[in-house]
Coordinates of C-alpha atoms in Angstrom, one line a residue:
Chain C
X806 CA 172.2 118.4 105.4
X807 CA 171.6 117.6 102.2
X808 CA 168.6 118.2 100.1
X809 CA 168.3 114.1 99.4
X810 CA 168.4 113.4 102.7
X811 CA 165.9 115.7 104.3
X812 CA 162.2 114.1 103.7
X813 CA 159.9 116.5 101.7
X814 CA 156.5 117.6 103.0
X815 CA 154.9 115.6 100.6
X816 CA 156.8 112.7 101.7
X817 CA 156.1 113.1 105.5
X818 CA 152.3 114.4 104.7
X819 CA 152.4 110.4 103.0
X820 CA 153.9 108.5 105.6
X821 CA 152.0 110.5 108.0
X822 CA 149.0 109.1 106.1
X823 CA 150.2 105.8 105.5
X824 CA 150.8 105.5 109.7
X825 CA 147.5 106.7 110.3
X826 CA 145.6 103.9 108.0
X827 CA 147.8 101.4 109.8
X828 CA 146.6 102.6 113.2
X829 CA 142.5 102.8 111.9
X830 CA 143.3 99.0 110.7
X831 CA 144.3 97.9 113.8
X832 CA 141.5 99.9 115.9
X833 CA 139.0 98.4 113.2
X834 CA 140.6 94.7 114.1
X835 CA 139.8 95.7 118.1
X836 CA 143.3 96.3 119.1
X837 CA 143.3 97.4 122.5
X838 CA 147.0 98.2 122.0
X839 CA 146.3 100.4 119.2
X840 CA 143.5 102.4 121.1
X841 CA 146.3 102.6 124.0
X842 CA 149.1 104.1 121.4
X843 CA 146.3 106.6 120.1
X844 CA 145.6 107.6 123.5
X845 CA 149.0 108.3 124.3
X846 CA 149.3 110.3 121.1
X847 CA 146.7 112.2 121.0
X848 CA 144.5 112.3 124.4
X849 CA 147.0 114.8 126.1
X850 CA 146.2 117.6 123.3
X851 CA 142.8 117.0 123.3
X852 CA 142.2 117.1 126.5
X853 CA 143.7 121.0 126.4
X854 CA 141.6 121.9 123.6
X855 CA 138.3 120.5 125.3
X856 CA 139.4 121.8 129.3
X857 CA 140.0 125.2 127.5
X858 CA 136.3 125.2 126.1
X859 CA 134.5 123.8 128.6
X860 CA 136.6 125.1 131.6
X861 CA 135.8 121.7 133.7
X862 CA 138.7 119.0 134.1
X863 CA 136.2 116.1 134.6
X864 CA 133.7 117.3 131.7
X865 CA 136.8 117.7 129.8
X866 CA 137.6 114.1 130.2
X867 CA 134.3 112.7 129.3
X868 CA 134.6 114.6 125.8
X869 CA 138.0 113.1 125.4
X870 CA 136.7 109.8 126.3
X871 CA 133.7 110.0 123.8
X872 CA 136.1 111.0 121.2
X873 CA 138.3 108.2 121.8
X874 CA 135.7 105.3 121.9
X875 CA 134.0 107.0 118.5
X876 CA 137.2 106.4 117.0
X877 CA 137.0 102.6 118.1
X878 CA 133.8 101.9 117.0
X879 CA 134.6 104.2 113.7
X880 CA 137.9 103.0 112.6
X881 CA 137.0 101.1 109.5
X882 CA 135.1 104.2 108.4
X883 CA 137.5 105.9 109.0
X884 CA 141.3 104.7 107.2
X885 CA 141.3 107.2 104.7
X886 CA 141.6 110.5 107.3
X887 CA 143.8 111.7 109.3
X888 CA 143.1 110.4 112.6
X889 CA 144.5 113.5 114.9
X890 CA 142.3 115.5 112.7
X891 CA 139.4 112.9 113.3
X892 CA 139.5 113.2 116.9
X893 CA 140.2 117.3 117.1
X894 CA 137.2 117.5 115.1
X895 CA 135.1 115.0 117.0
X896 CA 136.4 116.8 120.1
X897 CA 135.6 120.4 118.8
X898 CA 132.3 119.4 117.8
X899 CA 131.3 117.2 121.4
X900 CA 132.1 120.9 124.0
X901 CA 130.4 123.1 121.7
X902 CA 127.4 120.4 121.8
X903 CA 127.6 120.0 125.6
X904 CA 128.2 123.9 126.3
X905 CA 125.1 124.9 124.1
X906 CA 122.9 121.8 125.9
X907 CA 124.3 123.4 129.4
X908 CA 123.1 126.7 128.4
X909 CA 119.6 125.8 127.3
X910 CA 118.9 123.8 130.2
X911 CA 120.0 126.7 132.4
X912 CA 118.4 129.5 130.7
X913 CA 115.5 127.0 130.4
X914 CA 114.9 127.9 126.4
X915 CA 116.8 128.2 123.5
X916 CA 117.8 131.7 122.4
X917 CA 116.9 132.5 119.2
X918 CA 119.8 134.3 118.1
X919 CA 123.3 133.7 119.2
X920 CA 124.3 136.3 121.6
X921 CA 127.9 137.6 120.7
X922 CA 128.9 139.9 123.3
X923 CA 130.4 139.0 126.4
X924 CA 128.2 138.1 129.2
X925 CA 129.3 139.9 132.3
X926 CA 127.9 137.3 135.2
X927 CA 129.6 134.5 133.2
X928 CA 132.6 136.7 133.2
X929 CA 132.2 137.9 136.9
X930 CA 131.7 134.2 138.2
X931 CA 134.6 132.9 136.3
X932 CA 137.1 135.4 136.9
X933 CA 136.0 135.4 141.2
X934 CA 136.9 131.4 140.4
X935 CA 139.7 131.0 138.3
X936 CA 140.9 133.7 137.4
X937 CA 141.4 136.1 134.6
X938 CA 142.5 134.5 131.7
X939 CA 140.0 131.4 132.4
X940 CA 137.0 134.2 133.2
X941 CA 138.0 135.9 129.3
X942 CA 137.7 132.4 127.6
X943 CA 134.8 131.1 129.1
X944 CA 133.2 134.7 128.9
X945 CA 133.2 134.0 124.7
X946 CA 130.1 132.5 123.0
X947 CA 131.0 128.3 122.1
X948 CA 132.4 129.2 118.6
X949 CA 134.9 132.6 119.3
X950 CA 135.9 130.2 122.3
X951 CA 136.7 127.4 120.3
X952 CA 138.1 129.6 117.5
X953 CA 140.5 131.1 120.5
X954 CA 141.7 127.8 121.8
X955 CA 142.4 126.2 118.4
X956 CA 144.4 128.9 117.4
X957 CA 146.0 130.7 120.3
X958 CA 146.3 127.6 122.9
X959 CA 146.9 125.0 120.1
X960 CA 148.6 127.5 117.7
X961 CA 146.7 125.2 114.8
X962 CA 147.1 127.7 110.9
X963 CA 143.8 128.9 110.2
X964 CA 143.3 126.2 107.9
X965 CA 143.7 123.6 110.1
X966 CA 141.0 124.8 112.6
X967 CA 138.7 125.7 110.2
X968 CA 138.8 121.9 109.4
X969 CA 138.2 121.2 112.9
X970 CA 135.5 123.2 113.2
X971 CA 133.8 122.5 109.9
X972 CA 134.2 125.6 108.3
X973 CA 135.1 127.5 105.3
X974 CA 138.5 129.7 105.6
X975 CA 136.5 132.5 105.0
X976 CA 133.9 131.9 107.7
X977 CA 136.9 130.7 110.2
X978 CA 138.8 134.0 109.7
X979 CA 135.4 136.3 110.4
X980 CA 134.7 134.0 113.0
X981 CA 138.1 134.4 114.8
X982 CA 138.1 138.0 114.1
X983 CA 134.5 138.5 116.5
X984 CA 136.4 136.4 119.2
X985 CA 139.7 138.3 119.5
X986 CA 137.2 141.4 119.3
X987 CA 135.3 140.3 122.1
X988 CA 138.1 138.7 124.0
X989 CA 139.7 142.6 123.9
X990 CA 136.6 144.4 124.8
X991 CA 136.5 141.8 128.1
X992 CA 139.7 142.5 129.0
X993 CA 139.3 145.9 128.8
X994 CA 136.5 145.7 130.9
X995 CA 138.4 144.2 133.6
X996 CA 140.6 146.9 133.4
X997 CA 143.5 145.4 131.5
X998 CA 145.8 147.3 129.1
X999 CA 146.1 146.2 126.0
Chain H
X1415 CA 150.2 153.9 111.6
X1416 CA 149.3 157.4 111.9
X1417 CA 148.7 158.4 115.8
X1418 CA 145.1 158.9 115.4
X1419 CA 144.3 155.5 113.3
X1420 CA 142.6 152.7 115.7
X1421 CA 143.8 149.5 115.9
X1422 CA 142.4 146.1 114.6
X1423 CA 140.1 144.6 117.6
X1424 CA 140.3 141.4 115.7
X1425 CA 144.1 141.1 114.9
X1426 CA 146.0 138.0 116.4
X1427 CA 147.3 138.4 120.3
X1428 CA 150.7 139.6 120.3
X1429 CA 153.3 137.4 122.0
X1430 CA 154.4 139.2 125.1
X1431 CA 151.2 141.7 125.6
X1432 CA 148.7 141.9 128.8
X1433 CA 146.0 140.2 126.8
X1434 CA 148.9 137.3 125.8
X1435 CA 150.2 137.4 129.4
X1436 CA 147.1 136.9 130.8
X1437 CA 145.6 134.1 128.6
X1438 CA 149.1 132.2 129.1
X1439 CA 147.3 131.9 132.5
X1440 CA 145.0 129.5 131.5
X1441 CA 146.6 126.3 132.0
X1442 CA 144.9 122.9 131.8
X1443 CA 145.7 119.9 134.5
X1444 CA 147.0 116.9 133.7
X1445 CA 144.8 114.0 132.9
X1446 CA 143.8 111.5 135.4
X1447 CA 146.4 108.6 135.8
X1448 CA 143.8 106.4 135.2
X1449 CA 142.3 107.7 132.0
X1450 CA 144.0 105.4 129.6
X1451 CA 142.6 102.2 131.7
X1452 CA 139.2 103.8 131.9
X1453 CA 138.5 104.0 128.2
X1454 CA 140.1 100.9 127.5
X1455 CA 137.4 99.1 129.8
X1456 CA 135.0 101.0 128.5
X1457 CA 136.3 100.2 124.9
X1458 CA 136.4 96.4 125.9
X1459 CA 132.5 96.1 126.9
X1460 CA 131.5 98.1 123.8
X1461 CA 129.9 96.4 121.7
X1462 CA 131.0 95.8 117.9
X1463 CA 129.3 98.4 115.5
X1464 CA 127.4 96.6 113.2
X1465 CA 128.2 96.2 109.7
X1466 CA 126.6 98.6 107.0
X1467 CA 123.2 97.9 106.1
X1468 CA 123.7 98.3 102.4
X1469 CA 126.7 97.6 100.2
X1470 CA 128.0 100.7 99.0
X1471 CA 126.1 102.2 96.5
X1472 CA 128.7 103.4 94.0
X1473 CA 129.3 101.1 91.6
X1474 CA 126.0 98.9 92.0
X1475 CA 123.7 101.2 91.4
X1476 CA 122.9 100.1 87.8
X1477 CA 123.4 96.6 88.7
X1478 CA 120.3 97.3 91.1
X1479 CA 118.0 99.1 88.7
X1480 CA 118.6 96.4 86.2
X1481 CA 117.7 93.8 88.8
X1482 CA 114.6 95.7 89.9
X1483 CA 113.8 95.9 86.1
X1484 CA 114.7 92.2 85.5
X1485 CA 112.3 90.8 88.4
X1486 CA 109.8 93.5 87.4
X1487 CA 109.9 92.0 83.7
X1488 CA 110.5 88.4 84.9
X1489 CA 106.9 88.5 87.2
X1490 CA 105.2 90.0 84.7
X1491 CA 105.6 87.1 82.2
X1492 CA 105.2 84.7 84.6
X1493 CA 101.5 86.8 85.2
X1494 CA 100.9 86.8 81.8
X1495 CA 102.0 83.4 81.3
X1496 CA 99.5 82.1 83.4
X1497 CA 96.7 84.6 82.7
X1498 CA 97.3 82.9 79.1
X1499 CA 97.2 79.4 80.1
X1500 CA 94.4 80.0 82.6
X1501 CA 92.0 81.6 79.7
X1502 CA 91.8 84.8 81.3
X1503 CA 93.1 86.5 78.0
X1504 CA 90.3 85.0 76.0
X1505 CA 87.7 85.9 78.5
X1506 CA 88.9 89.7 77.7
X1507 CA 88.7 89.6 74.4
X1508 CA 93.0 89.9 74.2
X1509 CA 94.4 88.0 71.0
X1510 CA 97.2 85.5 72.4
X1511 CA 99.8 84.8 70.0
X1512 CA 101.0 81.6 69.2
X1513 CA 104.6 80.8 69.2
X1514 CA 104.8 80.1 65.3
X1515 CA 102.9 83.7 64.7
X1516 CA 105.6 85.2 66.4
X1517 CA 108.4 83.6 65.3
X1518 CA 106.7 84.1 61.7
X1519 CA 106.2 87.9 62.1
X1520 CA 109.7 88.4 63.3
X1521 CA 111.2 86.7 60.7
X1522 CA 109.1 88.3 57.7
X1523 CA 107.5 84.6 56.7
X1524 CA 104.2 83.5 56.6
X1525 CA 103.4 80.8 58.9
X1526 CA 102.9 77.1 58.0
X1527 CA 99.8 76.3 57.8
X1528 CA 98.6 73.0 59.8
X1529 CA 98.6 70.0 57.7
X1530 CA 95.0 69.1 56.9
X1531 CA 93.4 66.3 58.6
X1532 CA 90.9 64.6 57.4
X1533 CA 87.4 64.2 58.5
X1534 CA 86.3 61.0 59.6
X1535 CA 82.8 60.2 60.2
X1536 CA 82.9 58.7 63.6
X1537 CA 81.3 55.1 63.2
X1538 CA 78.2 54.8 64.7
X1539 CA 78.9 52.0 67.0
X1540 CA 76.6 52.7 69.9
X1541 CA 72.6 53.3 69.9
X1542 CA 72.7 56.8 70.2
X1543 CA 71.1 58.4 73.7
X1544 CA 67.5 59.8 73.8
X1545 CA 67.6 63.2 72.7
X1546 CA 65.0 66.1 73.0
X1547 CA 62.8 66.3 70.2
X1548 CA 62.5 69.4 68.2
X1549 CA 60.4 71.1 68.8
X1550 CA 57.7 71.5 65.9
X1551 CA 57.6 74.8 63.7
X1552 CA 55.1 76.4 62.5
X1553 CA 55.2 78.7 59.8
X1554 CA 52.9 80.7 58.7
X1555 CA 48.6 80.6 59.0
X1556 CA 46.5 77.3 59.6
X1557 CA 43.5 77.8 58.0
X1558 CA 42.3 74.5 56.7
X1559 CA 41.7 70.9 58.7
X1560 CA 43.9 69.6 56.9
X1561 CA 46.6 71.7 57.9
X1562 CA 45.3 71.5 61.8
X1563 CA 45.5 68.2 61.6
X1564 CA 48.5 67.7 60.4
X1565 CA 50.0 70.2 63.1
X1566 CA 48.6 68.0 65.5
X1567 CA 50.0 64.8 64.0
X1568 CA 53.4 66.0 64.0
X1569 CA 53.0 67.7 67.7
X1570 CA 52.0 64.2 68.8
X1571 CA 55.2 62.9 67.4
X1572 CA 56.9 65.0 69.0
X1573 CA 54.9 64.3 72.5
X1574 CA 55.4 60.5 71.8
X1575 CA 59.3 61.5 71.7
X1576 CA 58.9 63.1 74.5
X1577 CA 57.3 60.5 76.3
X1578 CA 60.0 57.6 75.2
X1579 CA 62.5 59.5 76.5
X1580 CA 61.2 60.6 79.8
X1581 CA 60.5 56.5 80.0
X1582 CA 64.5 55.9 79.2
X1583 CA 65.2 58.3 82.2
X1584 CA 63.2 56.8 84.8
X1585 CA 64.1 52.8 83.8
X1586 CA 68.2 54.3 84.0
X1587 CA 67.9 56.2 87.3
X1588 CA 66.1 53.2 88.7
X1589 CA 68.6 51.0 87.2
X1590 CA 71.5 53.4 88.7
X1591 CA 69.9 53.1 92.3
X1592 CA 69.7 49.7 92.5
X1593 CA 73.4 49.3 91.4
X1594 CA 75.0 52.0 93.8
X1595 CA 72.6 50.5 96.7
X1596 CA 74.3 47.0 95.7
X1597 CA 77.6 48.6 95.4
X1598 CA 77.4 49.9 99.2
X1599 CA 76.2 47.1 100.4
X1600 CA 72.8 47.9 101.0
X1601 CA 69.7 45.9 100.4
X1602 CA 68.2 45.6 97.0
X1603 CA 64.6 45.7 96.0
X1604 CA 63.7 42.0 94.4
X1605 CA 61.8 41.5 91.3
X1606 CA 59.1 41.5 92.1
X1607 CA 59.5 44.8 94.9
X1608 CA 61.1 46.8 91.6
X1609 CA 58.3 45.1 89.7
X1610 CA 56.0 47.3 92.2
X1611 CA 57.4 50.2 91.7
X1612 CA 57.8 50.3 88.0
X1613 CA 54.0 50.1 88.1
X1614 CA 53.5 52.5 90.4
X1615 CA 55.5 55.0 88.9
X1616 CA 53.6 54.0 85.4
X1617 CA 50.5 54.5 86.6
X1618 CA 51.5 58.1 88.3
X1619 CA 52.9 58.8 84.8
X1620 CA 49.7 57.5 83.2
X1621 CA 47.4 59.6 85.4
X1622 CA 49.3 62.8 84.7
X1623 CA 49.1 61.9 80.9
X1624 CA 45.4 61.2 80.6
X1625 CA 45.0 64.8 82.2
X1626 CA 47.1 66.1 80.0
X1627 CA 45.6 64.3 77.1
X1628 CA 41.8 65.9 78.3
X1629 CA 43.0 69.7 78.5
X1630 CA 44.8 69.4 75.2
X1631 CA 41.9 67.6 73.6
X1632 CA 39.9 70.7 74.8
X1633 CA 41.9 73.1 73.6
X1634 CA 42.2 71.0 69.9
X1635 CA 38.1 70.9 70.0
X1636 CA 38.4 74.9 70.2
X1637 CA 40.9 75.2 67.2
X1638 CA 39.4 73.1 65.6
X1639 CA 35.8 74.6 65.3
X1640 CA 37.7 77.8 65.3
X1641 CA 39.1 76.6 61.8
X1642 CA 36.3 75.4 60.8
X1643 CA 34.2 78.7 61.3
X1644 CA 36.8 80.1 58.3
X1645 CA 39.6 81.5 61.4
X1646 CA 43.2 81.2 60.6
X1647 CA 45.0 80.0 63.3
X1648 CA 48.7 81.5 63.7
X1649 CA 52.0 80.0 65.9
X1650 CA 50.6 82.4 68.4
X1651 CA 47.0 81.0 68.8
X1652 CA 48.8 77.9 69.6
X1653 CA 51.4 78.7 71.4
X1654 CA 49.8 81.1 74.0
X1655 CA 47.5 79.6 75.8
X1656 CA 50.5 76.7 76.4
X1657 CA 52.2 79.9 77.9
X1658 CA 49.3 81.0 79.7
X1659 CA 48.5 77.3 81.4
X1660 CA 52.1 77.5 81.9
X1661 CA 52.0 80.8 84.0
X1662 CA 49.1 80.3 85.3
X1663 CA 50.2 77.2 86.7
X1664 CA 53.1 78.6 88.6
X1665 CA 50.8 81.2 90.4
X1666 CA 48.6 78.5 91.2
X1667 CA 51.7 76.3 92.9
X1668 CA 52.8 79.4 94.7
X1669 CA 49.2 79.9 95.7
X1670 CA 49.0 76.3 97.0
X1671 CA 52.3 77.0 99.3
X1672 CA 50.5 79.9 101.5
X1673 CA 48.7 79.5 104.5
X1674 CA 44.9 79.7 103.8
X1675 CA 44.4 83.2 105.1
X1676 CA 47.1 84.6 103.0
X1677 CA 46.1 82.7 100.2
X1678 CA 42.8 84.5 100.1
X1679 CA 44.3 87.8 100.8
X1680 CA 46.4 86.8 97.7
X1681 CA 43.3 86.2 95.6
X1682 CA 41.4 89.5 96.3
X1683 CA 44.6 91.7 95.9
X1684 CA 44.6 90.6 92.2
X1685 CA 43.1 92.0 89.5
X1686 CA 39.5 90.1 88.7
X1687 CA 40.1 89.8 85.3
X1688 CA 43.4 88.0 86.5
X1689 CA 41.6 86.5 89.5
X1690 CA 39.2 84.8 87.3
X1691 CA 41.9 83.5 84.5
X1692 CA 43.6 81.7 87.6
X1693 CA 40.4 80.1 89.2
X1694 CA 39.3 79.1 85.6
X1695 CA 42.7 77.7 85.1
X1696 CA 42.7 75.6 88.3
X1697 CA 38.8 74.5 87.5
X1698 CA 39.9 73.2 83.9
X1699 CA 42.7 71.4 85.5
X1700 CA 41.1 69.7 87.8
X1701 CA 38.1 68.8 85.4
X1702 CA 40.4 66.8 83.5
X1703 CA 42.0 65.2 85.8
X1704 CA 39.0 64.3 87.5
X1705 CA 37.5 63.9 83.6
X1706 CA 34.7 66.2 84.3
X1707 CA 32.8 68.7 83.1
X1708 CA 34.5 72.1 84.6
X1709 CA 31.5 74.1 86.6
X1710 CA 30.9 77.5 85.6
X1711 CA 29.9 79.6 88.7
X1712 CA 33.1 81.4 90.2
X1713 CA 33.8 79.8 93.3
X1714 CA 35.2 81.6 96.4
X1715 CA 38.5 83.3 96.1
X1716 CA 40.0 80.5 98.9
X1717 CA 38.6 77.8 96.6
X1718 CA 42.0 76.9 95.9
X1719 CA 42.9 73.3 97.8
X1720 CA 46.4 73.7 99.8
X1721 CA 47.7 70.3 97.9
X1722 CA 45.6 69.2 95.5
X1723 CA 47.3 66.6 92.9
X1724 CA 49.2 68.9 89.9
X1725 CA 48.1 69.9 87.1
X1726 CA 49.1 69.2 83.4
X1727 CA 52.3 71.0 82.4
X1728 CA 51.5 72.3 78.9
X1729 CA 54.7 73.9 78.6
X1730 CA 56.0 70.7 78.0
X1731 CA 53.4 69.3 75.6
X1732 CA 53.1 71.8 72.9

């Protein structure tokens, strides 16, 4: 292989780019094709990300499904981004909405400060359910969790998820620190060896 | 790593460890075969988003402060320009530049000044209308006859002015009835109807003059032997009791307009020097109109009559 023929990461970053405002210009003509190609690319993926957060197939769906019909309406705001980005984003953002709103309307009042440790009946219920692994995600306040799937399950560079989430590097990296943290201290707790 | 050091809670999972094995665990299901179709129909009945309220804003914002100021500058001279025309300006006391001031200041040169036109006498091609006499000034003390007397004469002028053109009045309104009643079609008086009415109306007028004649011949006698006794009579002598009859005469008519109980009532609340300068009044007027001697005993205070003819209207005389 030669170094002319091997595209740069520049060059694929552009064409990447250069896709992407094809697809938003057909989704902001009302393509139905084009929203069936982006759900082929991209609904698979995000439909990990928001099952791994939320830890309900259906719910998961419904998040994907938001995501996706945000993007149609969207698309001619939206030619200049990335559009898997977009959507991982959008996605991100819609479970840790729907998690906290599930968690005020079953404690009945909103929590004035974020509780970071683990919480053991959440932990309990899950694991009797699922199973382990499922029980130690779940277990993890909306952030850690989403800080956990992005970059364990997806394997996105800190960057990347960071973007997703909204967040500064800085923040992200703290941020993931508190969720492997916690995610350890659960699994010690259910007697696993680290 | 020594033995004793602790390791980092928060360092990535390792690949191939308990906590790694067991995550690996957590596997998602597939989506539903149907979810492509599902938010493709619910993609079809969305509806459009609506275009952006506002055109972006970069790039037109000066264009929309200057438009702001332009229509603020634009209604302001069109206020202006009509308080201007309107006369509002004037009314506040505001200088209003003309054009040619302007234009003159701005370009450091004096304006030019309006070419002269010359007065014409307009030619006197119409009898001019009946205008008010003047009224007749007098300056300074009347001490002899003479002088009285020629006061009067020239106050007589001026009442036979007065007269004339009261005369002129009367003969046009009648003349302007008859023509609007003839120009709507209604009837007209004849000659001899309009003949009627010319004399009744003269001998109203008539009546009303002779007792105005009788109280100013009264009030002549008194300056008259006043001057004679060595008095000097001043504008002031003259004039007020005029202004007296005058106000005397409009209590009197409001007097006349109450009901007889109240009238009284009226009468006794005033003052009884004021009481008797207003029953005096009424007496003298209707002496001379009746040409009469006035009685001196102070009738009662509802002596008044509720409609008795007027009185004289000095105020008008002089």
């Amino acid at each position: 292989m030669t170094a002319g023929s091997a595209p740069s990461a520049p060059a694929s970053a552009a064409a990447a780019a250069s896709e992407d405002a094809a697809w938003a210009a057909r989704l902001a003509a009302r393509d139905p094709e084009a929203l069936r190609a982006m759900i082929a690319a991209h609904a698979g993926k995000l439909h990990r990300v928001a099952y791994r957060m939320t830890g309900d197939a259906q719910e998961a769906e419904d998040i994907v499904q938001e995501a996706l019909l945000r993007l149609w309406d969207n698309a001619p705001g939206i030619a200049a981004l990335r559009l898997g980005g977009w959507l991982q984003r959008v996605v991100t953002n819609l479970a840790i909405d729907r998690l906290r709103r599930a968690r005020r309307l079953s404690s009945g009042e909103v929590p004035e400060r974020e509780d970071e440790a683990p919480r053991a009946d959440a932990l309990i219920e899950a694991g009797e359910r699922d199973g382990l692994a499922r029980a130690l995600v779940l277990a993890l306040p909306e952030r850690q969790r989403a800080a956990i799937v992005l970059t364990y399950f997806e394997e996105l560079p800190n960057a990347e998820a960071a973007e997703a989430m909204e967040m500064n590097i800085k923040a992200f990296e703290s941020l993931l620190h508190r969720a492997r943290a916690g995610l350890r201290q659960a699994f010690a707790a259910q007697g696993g060896a680290l | 790593m020594s033995v004793n050091e602790q390791p980092d809670p928060g360092a990535p999972v390792a690949p191939g460890s308990p906590l790694a094995r067991a995550l690996d665990g957590y596997v998602p299901p597939r989506l539903s075969a149907d979810f492509a179709d599902r938010v493709l129909a619910a993609a079809e009945v969305r509806p459009a988003s609506l275009p952006a309220l506002r055109r972006p804003v970069r790039g037109w914002r000066g264009w929309r402060t200057g438009q702001r100021i332009a229509v603020g500058i634009a209604s302001f001279g069109a206020l202006a320009t009509a308080a201007a025309a309107t006369g509002l300006l004037q009314q506040l006391d505001l200088p209003v530049l003309s054009a040619g001031t302007v234009w003159a200041n701005i370009t450091g040169t004096a304006a030019a000044a309006p070419a002269a036109v010359p007065k014409v006498a307009p030619a006197v091609s119409v009898p001019a209308a009946p205008v008010t006499p003047t009224p007749v000034e007098i300056v300074g003390a009347i001490d002899t006859p003479e002088e009285l007397g020629e006061a009067f004469r020239r106050i007589d002028a001026v009442r036979s002015g007065r007269r004339e053109e009261r005369r002129a009045v009367i003969d046009q309104r009648i003349a302007s009835e008859i023509e609007r009643r003839r120009a709507a079609g209604l009837r007209v008086p004849t000659p001899e109807e309009e003949a009627r009415i010319r004399d009744r109306i003269e001998t109203a007028h008539a009546r009303r003059q002779q007792a105005i004649d009788a109280r100013i011949g009264q009030r002549r006698e008194e300056m008259q032997r006043k001057v004679e006794s060595g008095e000097a009579l001043t504008r002031e002598d003259i004039v007020r009791p005029l202004r007296e009859d005058a106000r005397n005469l409009q209590r009197i008519e409001a007097l006349r307009r109450l009901p007889p109980t109240e009238r009284r009532e009226a009468l006794r609340r005033l003052p009884p020097e004021e009481r008797r300068a207003l029953i005096e009044a009424w007496r003298a007027g209707r002496a001379a109109r009746q040409g009469t001697q006035a009685p001196t005993a102070e009738p009662a205070p509802d002596a008044l009559p509720a409609d008795p003819t007027p009185a004289p209207q000095p105020s008008s005389e002089q």
